[in-house]
Amino acid sequence: MADYLIEEQLPSNGRLSGVPSKVTLKAISTKEEKLLYGSSNDNAFDRVLNACIVEPQGFKVNTLTTPDKFALLLKLRIHTYGPEYWITTRCPVCGKTEDTCLNLDEIPVTLLGEDFSEDIEIDLPVSGDKLI
């Protein structure tokens, strides 16, 4: 395993209120693995992210967007186990199987641009009021 701590850029790129542009992660430990493999509820990924985000201190993942969470989980997987991810695929026609290695480092992450704004204006069709 590489360095114990890594700093990662979030796809939201600090453009959302209350969400930093970067976080510092620690590698997944046995404790977090048990959360993933032994949990039947939907918040196991959030619990793992809460345990692995060390900076900013006290940061709660419920403020993150789904793309931010996905990117961080992907980076945690790469940081802890490496970028190679082996899968077996099966041809639906002939049934032949093939092992394929995916390089998780090659999955592109798009950052929110400088032109992004959280402010949205909506004109209500009946009243004509404008929501901001």
Tab-separated table of C-alpha atoms in Angstrom:
chain	number	residue	atom	x	y	z
A	1	MET	CA	0.000	0.000	0.000
A	2	ALA	CA	1.174	3.534	-0.737
A	3	ASP	CA	1.202	6.420	1.719
A	4	TYR	CA	-1.278	6.107	4.551
A	5	LEU	CA	-2.985	9.443	3.799
A	6	ILE	CA	-3.913	10.890	0.414
A	7	GLU	CA	-5.486	14.190	-0.569
A	8	GLU	CA	-8.234	13.953	-3.172
A	9	GLN	CA	-9.998	16.568	-5.278
A	10	LEU	CA	-13.796	16.356	-5.168
A	11	PRO	CA	-15.721	16.501	-8.466
A	12	SER	CA	-17.822	19.354	-7.015
A	13	ASN	CA	-14.503	21.250	-6.891
A	14	GLY	CA	-15.439	23.432	-3.895
A	15	ARG	CA	-18.278	25.024	-5.880
A	16	LEU	CA	-21.056	23.900	-3.503
A	17	SER	CA	-21.672	25.653	-0.197
A	18	GLY	CA	-20.350	23.704	2.772
A	19	VAL	CA	-18.322	21.305	0.630
A	20	PRO	CA	-14.526	21.664	0.397
A	21	SER	CA	-12.643	21.271	-2.866
A	22	LYS	CA	-10.390	18.559	-1.396
A	23	VAL	CA	-10.454	16.029	1.422
A	24	THR	CA	-7.746	13.889	2.998
A	25	LEU	CA	-8.457	10.162	3.145
A	26	LYS	CA	-6.954	7.286	5.063
A	27	ALA	CA	-6.901	3.807	3.591
A	28	ILE	CA	-9.720	1.381	4.332
A	29	SER	CA	-8.980	-0.748	7.393
A	30	THR	CA	-10.425	-4.078	8.498
A	31	LYS	CA	-12.999	-2.162	10.540
A	32	GLU	CA	-14.317	-0.408	7.419
A	33	GLU	CA	-14.226	-3.651	5.420
A	34	LYS	CA	-16.463	-5.231	8.041
A	35	LEU	CA	-18.872	-2.314	7.646
A	36	LEU	CA	-19.069	-3.000	3.910
A	37	TYR	CA	-19.346	-6.771	4.017
A	38	GLY	CA	-21.433	-7.122	7.157
A	39	SER	CA	-23.981	-4.391	6.603
A	40	SER	CA	-27.361	-4.819	5.027
A	41	ASN	CA	-28.401	-1.179	5.297
A	42	ASP	CA	-28.007	1.560	2.740
A	43	ASN	CA	-25.659	3.822	4.674
A	44	ALA	CA	-22.628	1.491	4.784
A	45	PHE	CA	-20.805	3.532	2.125
A	46	ASP	CA	-21.480	6.771	4.003
A	47	ARG	CA	-20.202	5.193	7.222
A	48	VAL	CA	-17.006	4.063	5.474
A	49	LEU	CA	-16.470	7.526	3.989
A	50	ASN	CA	-17.089	9.172	7.383
A	51	ALA	CA	-14.470	6.868	8.908
A	52	CYS	CA	-11.911	7.423	6.131
A	53	ILE	CA	-12.158	11.214	5.677
A	54	VAL	CA	-9.640	12.635	8.154
A	55	GLU	CA	-9.497	16.241	6.885
A	56	PRO	CA	-11.379	18.448	7.260
A	57	GLN	CA	-11.978	17.112	10.765
A	58	GLY	CA	-15.597	16.428	11.623
A	59	PHE	CA	-16.701	16.629	7.995
A	60	LYS	CA	-19.935	14.736	7.345
A	61	VAL	CA	-20.459	13.007	4.025
A	62	ASN	CA	-24.179	13.774	3.922
A	63	THR	CA	-23.210	17.160	2.435
A	64	LEU	CA	-21.519	15.483	-0.547
A	65	THR	CA	-23.130	14.912	-3.913
A	66	THR	CA	-23.466	11.381	-5.267
A	67	PRO	CA	-20.618	11.962	-7.785
A	68	ASP	CA	-18.382	13.180	-4.916
A	69	LYS	CA	-19.157	10.043	-2.903
A	70	PHE	CA	-18.600	7.756	-5.889
A	71	ALA	CA	-15.261	9.400	-6.724
A	72	LEU	CA	-14.070	9.115	-3.115
A	73	LEU	CA	-15.102	5.459	-2.860
A	74	LEU	CA	-13.253	4.770	-6.099
A	75	LYS	CA	-10.125	6.551	-4.813
A	76	LEU	CA	-10.347	4.661	-1.513
A	77	ARG	CA	-10.479	1.377	-3.417
A	78	ILE	CA	-7.441	2.377	-5.522
A	79	HIS	CA	-5.494	3.668	-2.516
A	80	THR	CA	-6.177	0.580	-0.416
A	81	TYR	CA	-5.985	-2.255	-2.965
A	82	GLY	CA	-4.403	-0.751	-6.082
A	83	PRO	CA	-5.872	0.337	-9.431
A	84	GLU	CA	-6.252	-3.130	-10.985
A	85	TYR	CA	-9.763	-4.588	-10.800
A	86	TRP	CA	-10.315	-8.006	-12.349
A	87	ILE	CA	-13.713	-9.020	-13.692
A	88	THR	CA	-14.989	-12.079	-15.516
A	89	THR	CA	-17.344	-11.478	-18.414
A	90	ARG	CA	-19.476	-14.069	-20.194
A	91	CYS	CA	-20.635	-13.890	-23.787
A	92	PRO	CA	-24.447	-14.137	-23.816
A	93	VAL	CA	-24.357	-15.928	-27.188
A	94	CYS	CA	-21.672	-18.617	-26.856
A	95	GLY	CA	-21.161	-18.641	-23.077
A	96	LYS	CA	-17.388	-18.189	-23.308
A	97	THR	CA	-15.882	-16.400	-20.306
A	98	GLU	CA	-12.987	-13.985	-20.324
A	99	ASP	CA	-11.022	-12.387	-17.500
A	100	THR	CA	-10.445	-8.677	-17.982
A	101	CYS	CA	-8.415	-6.243	-15.910
A	102	LEU	CA	-9.806	-2.736	-15.535
A	103	ASN	CA	-7.475	0.082	-14.526
A	104	LEU	CA	-9.555	2.148	-12.104
A	105	ASP	CA	-7.101	5.055	-12.421
A	106	GLU	CA	-8.291	5.454	-16.026
A	107	ILE	CA	-11.891	6.263	-15.063
A	108	PRO	CA	-12.293	9.960	-15.886
A	109	VAL	CA	-13.517	12.397	-13.243
A	110	THR	CA	-14.991	15.687	-14.440
A	111	LEU	CA	-14.760	18.673	-12.103
A	112	LEU	CA	-17.428	21.360	-11.858
A	113	GLY	CA	-16.271	24.367	-13.839
A	114	GLU	CA	-15.815	27.931	-12.704
A	115	ASP	CA	-19.021	28.895	-14.499
A	116	PHE	CA	-21.139	26.665	-12.209
A	117	SER	CA	-23.630	28.438	-9.963
A	118	GLU	CA	-25.872	27.002	-7.269
A	119	ASP	CA	-28.357	29.796	-7.868
A	120	ILE	CA	-31.275	28.663	-9.985
A	121	GLU	CA	-34.147	30.877	-11.083
A	122	ILE	CA	-37.504	29.289	-11.842
A	123	ASP	CA	-40.522	31.176	-13.159
A	124	LEU	CA	-43.720	29.627	-11.808
A	125	PRO	CA	-46.174	29.191	-14.680
A	126	VAL	CA	-49.437	29.985	-12.855
A	127	SER	CA	-48.503	32.756	-10.410
A	128	GLY	CA	-45.689	34.220	-12.463
A	129	ASP	CA	-43.563	34.371	-9.308
A	130	LYS	CA	-39.841	33.829	-9.592
A	131	LEU	CA	-38.093	31.367	-7.275
A	132	ILE	CA	-34.403	31.837	-6.603
